[in-house]
Coordinates of C-alpha atoms in Angstrom, one line a residue:
Chain J
M29 CA 0.0 0.0 0.0
T30 CA 2.8 2.4 0.9
Q31 CA 4.6 1.6 -2.3
E32 CA 1.4 2.1 -4.3
I33 CA 1.0 5.6 -3.0
A34 CA 4.7 6.3 -3.5
A35 CA 4.4 4.9 -7.1
P36 CA 2.6 7.8 -8.7
Q37 CA 5.7 9.9 -8.2
P38 CA 7.8 8.9 -11.2
A39 CA 11.5 8.0 -10.7
D40 CA 13.4 11.3 -10.6
T41 CA 16.3 9.8 -12.5
V42 CA 16.5 8.4 -16.0
S43 CA 19.2 5.9 -16.9
I44 CA 20.0 5.1 -20.5
G45 CA 20.2 1.3 -20.0
S46 CA 17.7 -0.9 -22.0
L47 CA 16.4 2.3 -23.7
P48 CA 14.4 0.7 -26.6
R49 CA 12.5 -1.5 -24.2
R50 CA 11.8 1.4 -21.9
I51 CA 10.5 3.5 -24.8
L52 CA 8.2 0.7 -26.0
G53 CA 6.8 0.3 -22.5
L54 CA 5.9 4.0 -22.4
I55 CA 3.9 4.0 -25.7
P56 CA 0.5 2.8 -24.4
G57 CA 0.5 5.3 -21.5
L58 CA 1.7 8.1 -23.8
L59 CA -1.0 7.4 -26.3
L60 CA -3.6 7.4 -23.5
L61 CA -2.3 10.8 -22.2
F62 CA -2.6 12.2 -25.7
V63 CA -6.1 10.8 -26.3
I64 CA -7.5 12.0 -23.0
G65 CA -5.9 15.5 -23.3
Y66 CA -7.0 15.8 -26.9
A67 CA -10.5 14.6 -25.9
G68 CA -10.6 17.4 -23.4
K69 CA -9.6 19.9 -26.1
L70 CA -12.3 18.6 -28.5
T71 CA -14.9 18.7 -25.7
Q72 CA -14.1 22.4 -25.1
S73 CA -14.2 23.4 -28.7
G74 CA -17.3 21.2 -29.4
I75 CA -19.3 22.8 -26.6
K76 CA -18.1 26.3 -27.6
A77 CA -19.2 25.7 -31.2
Y78 CA -22.6 24.3 -30.1
V79 CA -23.5 27.1 -27.6
T80 CA -22.4 29.7 -30.1
A81 CA -24.4 28.3 -32.9
N82 CA -27.5 28.0 -30.7
H83 CA -27.0 31.3 -28.8
I84 CA -26.8 29.6 -25.4
T85 CA -25.1 31.3 -22.5
F86 CA -22.7 28.7 -21.1
P87 CA -19.2 29.2 -19.5
D88 CA -16.3 28.3 -21.6
I89 CA -14.8 25.5 -19.5
E90 CA -11.1 25.0 -20.4
Y91 CA -10.0 21.7 -21.9
V92 CA -7.9 21.2 -18.8
L93 CA -10.9 20.4 -16.6
W94 CA -12.3 18.0 -19.1
A95 CA -9.0 16.2 -19.5
I96 CA -8.7 15.8 -15.7
I97 CA -12.4 14.6 -15.4
Y98 CA -11.8 12.0 -18.1
G99 CA -8.7 10.8 -16.3
L100 CA -10.4 10.7 -13.0
I101 CA -13.3 8.6 -14.5
I102 CA -10.8 6.1 -16.1
T103 CA -8.8 5.6 -12.9
N104 CA -11.6 5.6 -10.4
I105 CA -14.4 3.9 -12.2
I106 CA -13.0 1.9 -15.1
R107 CA -9.6 1.3 -13.5
L108 CA -6.3 1.9 -15.3
P109 CA -4.7 -1.3 -16.6
K110 CA -1.0 -1.7 -15.5
V111 CA 0.3 -1.6 -19.1
F112 CA -0.5 2.1 -19.2
K113 CA 1.2 3.1 -16.0
P114 CA 4.8 3.7 -17.2
G115 CA 3.7 6.0 -19.9
V116 CA 1.2 7.8 -17.7
D117 CA 4.0 8.5 -15.2
T118 CA 5.8 10.5 -17.8
Y119 CA 3.3 13.4 -17.1
E120 CA 5.8 14.9 -14.7
F121 CA 8.4 15.1 -17.5
F122 CA 5.9 16.9 -19.8
L123 CA 5.1 19.3 -16.9
K124 CA 8.7 20.3 -16.5
A125 CA 9.4 20.5 -20.2
G126 CA 6.2 22.5 -20.6
I127 CA 7.4 24.9 -17.9
V128 CA 10.8 25.4 -19.6
L129 CA 9.1 26.2 -22.9
L130 CA 6.6 28.5 -21.1
G131 CA 9.6 30.8 -20.6
A132 CA 9.1 31.9 -24.2
R133 CA 5.8 33.6 -23.1
F134 CA 7.5 35.8 -20.5
I135 CA 9.9 38.6 -21.0
L136 CA 12.4 38.9 -18.2
G137 CA 10.8 42.1 -17.0
D138 CA 7.5 40.4 -16.4
I139 CA 9.3 37.6 -14.5
L140 CA 11.2 40.2 -12.4
K141 CA 8.0 42.1 -11.6
L142 CA 5.6 39.2 -11.0
G143 CA 8.4 37.1 -9.6
G144 CA 9.3 39.8 -7.1
V145 CA 5.7 40.2 -6.0
S146 CA 5.5 36.4 -5.8
L147 CA 8.7 36.1 -3.8
G148 CA 7.4 38.5 -1.2
L149 CA 4.1 36.7 -0.9
V150 CA 5.8 33.3 -0.9
A151 CA 7.9 34.4 2.1
I152 CA 4.7 35.2 4.0
E153 CA 2.9 32.1 2.8
L154 CA 5.9 29.9 3.9
A155 CA 5.8 31.4 7.4
V156 CA 2.0 31.0 7.7
A157 CA 1.9 27.4 6.3
I158 CA 4.8 26.0 8.2
G159 CA 3.8 27.7 11.5
L160 CA 0.2 26.6 11.2
M161 CA 1.0 23.0 10.2
V162 CA 3.3 22.6 13.2
V163 CA 0.6 23.9 15.6
L164 CA -2.1 21.7 14.0
G165 CA 0.2 18.6 14.0
R166 CA 0.7 19.0 17.8
L167 CA -3.0 19.6 18.4
F168 CA -4.0 16.4 16.4
K169 CA -1.1 14.5 17.9
L170 CA 0.5 13.5 14.6
S171 CA 4.0 12.1 14.6
P172 CA 6.5 15.0 14.6
K173 CA 8.2 14.0 11.4
L174 CA 4.8 13.6 9.6
T175 CA 4.0 17.1 10.8
S176 CA 7.3 18.3 9.3
L177 CA 6.5 16.6 6.0
L178 CA 3.1 18.1 5.9
A179 CA 4.6 21.5 6.6
I180 CA 7.1 21.1 3.8
G181 CA 4.5 19.8 1.4
S182 CA 1.9 22.5 2.1
S183 CA 4.4 25.4 2.1
I184 CA 6.5 24.5 -0.9
C185 CA 5.8 21.9 -3.5
G186 CA 3.6 19.1 -2.5
V187 CA 4.9 15.6 -3.5
S188 CA 8.5 16.6 -4.6
A189 CA 9.1 18.6 -1.4
I190 CA 7.8 15.7 0.8
I191 CA 10.1 13.2 -0.9
A192 CA 13.0 15.6 -0.6
G193 CA 12.1 16.2 3.0
K194 CA 11.6 12.5 3.8
G195 CA 15.2 11.7 2.9
A196 CA 16.7 14.8 4.6
I197 CA 14.9 14.3 7.9
E198 CA 14.9 10.5 7.7
A199 CA 11.1 10.1 8.0
N200 CA 9.6 6.7 7.5
D201 CA 7.7 5.6 4.4
E202 CA 4.4 5.5 6.3
D203 CA 4.6 9.2 7.3
A204 CA 5.7 10.1 3.7
S205 CA 2.7 8.2 2.3
F206 CA 0.3 9.9 4.7
A207 CA 1.7 13.4 3.8
I208 CA 1.6 12.7 0.0
A209 CA -1.9 11.3 0.1
A210 CA -3.2 14.3 2.1
I211 CA -1.5 16.8 -0.3
L212 CA -2.8 15.1 -3.4
A213 CA -6.3 14.7 -2.2
L214 CA -6.5 18.4 -1.3
G215 CA -5.0 19.3 -4.6
A216 CA -7.6 17.4 -6.5
F217 CA -10.4 19.1 -4.6
G218 CA -8.7 22.5 -5.2
L219 CA -8.8 22.0 -9.0
F220 CA -12.6 22.4 -8.8
A221 CA -12.9 24.8 -5.9
Y222 CA -10.3 27.4 -6.8
P223 CA -11.6 28.4 -10.2
A224 CA -15.2 28.6 -8.9
I225 CA -14.1 30.9 -6.1
G226 CA -12.0 33.0 -8.5
H227 CA -15.0 33.5 -10.8
A228 CA -17.3 34.3 -7.8
F229 CA -15.0 37.1 -6.8
H230 CA -14.4 38.3 -10.4
M231 CA -10.6 38.0 -9.9
S232 CA -8.4 39.2 -12.7
D233 CA -6.3 36.5 -14.5
Q234 CA -3.1 37.8 -12.9
A235 CA -4.6 37.9 -9.4
Y236 CA -6.2 34.5 -9.7
G237 CA -3.0 32.9 -11.2
L238 CA -1.0 34.4 -8.3
W239 CA -3.4 32.9 -5.8
A240 CA -3.5 29.5 -7.4
G241 CA 0.3 29.4 -7.6
L242 CA 0.7 30.4 -4.0
A243 CA -2.0 28.2 -2.5
V244 CA -2.0 24.9 -4.6
D245 CA 0.8 22.6 -3.5
N246 CA 1.5 20.2 -6.3
T247 CA 3.1 21.9 -9.4
A248 CA 1.0 20.0 -11.9
E249 CA -2.2 20.8 -10.0
A250 CA -1.2 24.5 -9.6
T251 CA -0.6 24.7 -13.3
A252 CA -4.0 23.0 -14.0
A253 CA -5.8 25.2 -11.4
G254 CA -4.5 28.3 -13.2
A255 CA -5.1 27.0 -16.7
I256 CA -8.7 25.9 -15.9
Y257 CA -9.4 29.6 -15.1
S258 CA -7.8 31.0 -18.3
D259 CA -4.6 30.6 -20.4
A260 CA -3.3 33.9 -19.0
A261 CA -4.0 32.8 -15.4
G262 CA -2.2 29.5 -16.1
K263 CA 1.0 31.4 -17.0
V264 CA 0.9 33.5 -13.8
A265 CA 0.2 30.4 -11.7
V266 CA 3.2 28.6 -13.1
L267 CA 5.4 31.6 -12.4
A268 CA 4.2 31.9 -8.8
K269 CA 4.5 28.2 -8.3
V270 CA 8.1 28.0 -9.6
T271 CA 9.0 30.9 -7.3
R272 CA 7.8 28.7 -4.4
N273 CA 9.6 25.7 -5.8
A274 CA 12.8 27.6 -5.9
M275 CA 12.6 27.8 -2.1
I276 CA 12.5 24.0 -1.7
G277 CA 16.2 23.7 -0.8
F278 CA 16.1 26.3 1.9
V279 CA 13.0 24.9 3.6
V280 CA 14.1 21.3 3.4
L281 CA 17.6 22.3 4.7
G282 CA 16.0 24.1 7.6
F283 CA 14.0 21.1 8.6
A284 CA 17.1 18.8 8.1
L285 CA 19.2 21.0 10.4
Y286 CA 16.4 21.0 13.0
W287 CA 16.1 17.2 13.1
A288 CA 19.9 16.8 12.9
S289 CA 20.2 19.0 16.0
R290 CA 17.9 16.7 17.8
G291 CA 20.0 13.7 16.8
Q292 CA 17.2 12.2 14.6
A293 CA 18.7 12.8 11.2
K294 CA 22.2 13.0 9.6
G295 CA 23.8 16.4 9.6
V296 CA 24.2 18.4 6.4
E297 CA 27.9 19.1 5.9
N298 CA 27.9 20.8 2.5
K299 CA 25.0 23.2 2.7
A300 CA 25.6 24.9 -0.6
G301 CA 25.8 21.5 -2.3
F302 CA 22.6 20.5 -0.6
L303 CA 20.8 23.6 -1.8
W304 CA 22.1 23.0 -5.4
Q305 CA 21.0 19.4 -5.3
K306 CA 17.5 20.3 -4.1
F307 CA 17.1 23.3 -6.5
P308 CA 14.6 22.4 -9.3
K309 CA 16.8 22.6 -12.4
F310 CA 13.9 23.0 -14.8
I311 CA 13.6 26.6 -13.4
L312 CA 17.0 27.4 -14.9
G313 CA 15.7 26.2 -18.2
F314 CA 12.6 28.4 -17.8
L315 CA 14.8 31.4 -17.1
L316 CA 17.1 30.7 -20.0
I317 CA 14.3 30.5 -22.5
S318 CA 12.9 33.7 -21.1
V319 CA 16.3 35.5 -21.5
L320 CA 16.6 34.2 -25.1
A321 CA 13.0 35.5 -25.8
T322 CA 13.8 38.8 -24.1
V323 CA 16.9 39.4 -26.3
A324 CA 14.8 38.7 -29.4
L325 CA 16.7 35.6 -30.5
F326 CA 13.4 34.1 -31.7
S327 CA 11.0 35.7 -34.2
S328 CA 7.4 36.3 -33.0
G329 CA 6.3 33.3 -35.0
Q330 CA 8.9 31.1 -33.3
L331 CA 7.9 32.4 -29.9
A332 CA 4.3 31.5 -30.7
S333 CA 5.5 28.0 -31.7
L334 CA 7.4 27.6 -28.4
G335 CA 4.4 28.8 -26.5
N336 CA 2.2 26.2 -28.3
L337 CA 4.7 23.5 -27.7
S338 CA 4.3 24.3 -24.0
R339 CA 0.6 24.0 -24.3
W340 CA 0.9 20.6 -25.9
A341 CA 3.3 19.5 -23.1
F342 CA 0.7 20.7 -20.5
L343 CA -2.0 18.8 -22.4
F344 CA -0.2 15.5 -21.5
T345 CA 0.4 16.8 -18.0
F346 CA -3.2 17.5 -17.2
A347 CA -4.4 14.1 -18.5
G348 CA -1.8 12.6 -16.2
V349 CA -3.1 14.6 -13.2
G350 CA -6.5 13.1 -13.6
L351 CA -5.2 9.6 -14.3
R352 CA -3.0 9.3 -11.3
T353 CA -5.5 10.5 -8.8
D354 CA -6.9 7.3 -7.2
F355 CA -9.4 8.2 -4.5
R356 CA -9.5 4.6 -3.2
E357 CA -5.8 4.6 -2.5
L358 CA -5.9 8.0 -0.9
R359 CA -8.8 7.0 1.3
K360 CA -6.8 4.0 2.7
Q361 CA -4.3 6.4 4.2
G362 CA -6.7 7.5 6.9
L363 CA -8.5 10.5 7.9
R364 CA -6.4 12.3 10.5
P365 CA -3.5 13.5 8.3
F366 CA -6.1 14.6 5.7
V367 CA -8.1 16.6 8.3
V368 CA -4.9 18.3 9.5
G369 CA -3.8 19.0 5.9
A370 CA -7.3 20.3 5.0
I371 CA -7.5 22.7 7.9
A372 CA -4.0 24.1 7.2
E373 CA -4.7 24.3 3.4
L374 CA -7.9 26.1 4.0
T375 CA -6.2 28.6 6.2
V376 CA -3.3 29.1 3.8
S377 CA -5.9 29.5 1.0
V378 CA -7.7 32.3 2.9
V379 CA -4.5 34.0 3.9
T380 CA -3.0 33.9 0.4
F381 CA -6.3 35.0 -1.0
L382 CA -6.2 38.1 1.2
L383 CA -2.5 38.7 0.4
V384 CA -3.2 38.6 -3.3
L385 CA -6.2 41.0 -3.0
G386 CA -3.9 43.3 -1.1
A387 CA -1.1 42.9 -3.7
S388 CA -3.6 43.5 -6.5
S389 CA -4.6 46.9 -5.2
V390 CA -1.0 47.9 -4.5
F391 CA 0.6 46.6 -7.7
G392 CA -2.4 46.9 -10.0
L393 CA -2.6 43.2 -10.9
Chain R
M6 CA 13.2 -4.0 5.3
A7 CA 13.1 -0.4 6.5
E8 CA 16.9 0.0 5.9
Q9 CA 16.4 -1.5 2.4
K10 CA 13.7 1.0 1.6
Q11 CA 15.7 3.8 3.0
S12 CA 18.8 2.8 1.0
Q13 CA 16.6 2.4 -2.1
Q14 CA 15.3 6.0 -1.5
E15 CA 18.8 7.3 -1.2
V16 CA 19.9 5.5 -4.4
S17 CA 16.9 6.7 -6.4
S18 CA 17.3 10.3 -5.3
A19 CA 20.9 10.4 -6.5
P20 CA 21.5 10.1 -10.3
P21 CA 23.1 6.8 -11.3
A22 CA 26.5 6.9 -12.9
G23 CA 25.9 8.4 -16.4
G24 CA 22.2 9.1 -15.5
L25 CA 20.6 12.5 -15.4
S26 CA 17.7 13.7 -13.2
L27 CA 14.2 14.1 -14.7
D28 CA 14.7 17.9 -14.4
W29 CA 17.8 17.9 -16.6
W30 CA 16.2 15.6 -19.3
A31 CA 13.2 18.0 -19.4
V32 CA 15.5 21.0 -19.8
I33 CA 17.5 19.2 -22.6
A34 CA 14.3 18.1 -24.4
A35 CA 12.8 21.6 -24.3
L36 CA 16.1 23.3 -25.4
A37 CA 16.5 20.8 -28.2
L38 CA 13.0 21.7 -29.4
A39 CA 13.7 25.4 -29.1
A40 CA 16.9 24.9 -31.2
L41 CA 15.0 23.0 -33.9
I42 CA 12.4 25.8 -34.0
L43 CA 15.1 28.4 -34.2
V44 CA 16.9 26.8 -37.2
G45 CA 13.6 26.2 -38.9
L46 CA 13.6 22.4 -38.7
I47 CA 10.3 22.5 -36.9
P48 CA 7.8 24.6 -38.7
A49 CA 5.0 26.6 -37.1
V50 CA 3.4 24.6 -34.2
P51 CA -0.4 25.2 -34.1
W52 CA -2.5 24.8 -31.1

């Protein structure tokens, strides 16, 4: 059971051995990702054409939501055959490649401005999320290391941060599974709740994207939550989220040093090396592409192509988000970590919502 | 068993000899596509 929950996180390393066999094994899942993602796209355009032709007022629901729903139906009702799993697990690769390519849609000035605002809000969000999770963990008598993992996951980056934290603080597999399950379940719920709330409050694309990027923990789900609202909001959500992700090394290092000082984890000798190892390298790719776009290396047509490639990569990602969310497995992990995570997430959502509203009026988002 | 799982985690979190992390492969793939677009080998990509 523990391994099944850990399984959705694809291996973070790729070796070149037996490459042809590995590639063949990926094909069924890759095809499924494409079919589901494209079905979402066709659903959106089909509905739009129908309501336009018949003069019906109906919200334009982004293909992202349809792709996720189809994926959820397949995994939770029909059941995903094992042959598709290796290919479906590649969705994380497409997410990261998509984010790198997304750099073409930002000039550096935009990144510096929005990134600067995000960084300030991220610092506040980190403090609130970590502090709150620690208090709640003690209140609900969760194991201290599980509490640390939930704090890491809810403040930074969901599953990746929890896995990074698990190794650094020497938490056990069970605690890591609880934390991952809680974060993923809440993220799945957030995909539907956040856009609805954003529309109810008539948030601008920038403000909503900032909120989604700050509040949703898993990068794929933050990207999806933004893109469900609008294409523009999706861009901003990614930028806010990668700003949070960039902090992963510092937060995990902090917890590692804390547990080492209590004699319950190995000390960190090379802190700079630790920070570099934990830093999400795809952010460097994102910044590089943005710099190249800013210095006008690409023509406007080429930039548009890069942007569209990013969208195609995300199409695979969003299909994967739905397909890998198995509510039965999440339910097996138990209610208590989920309740703690839910309370903390709700509070962080409210706090970041208020922060974004404040930032909107100050910075004119 | 716990030690085996822990060592498996340590092994899987460190790139194997000659292996790159998923992040680097994503960066390489994206930059390769960007280079192909730049030199015109990939024509306009529709959405």
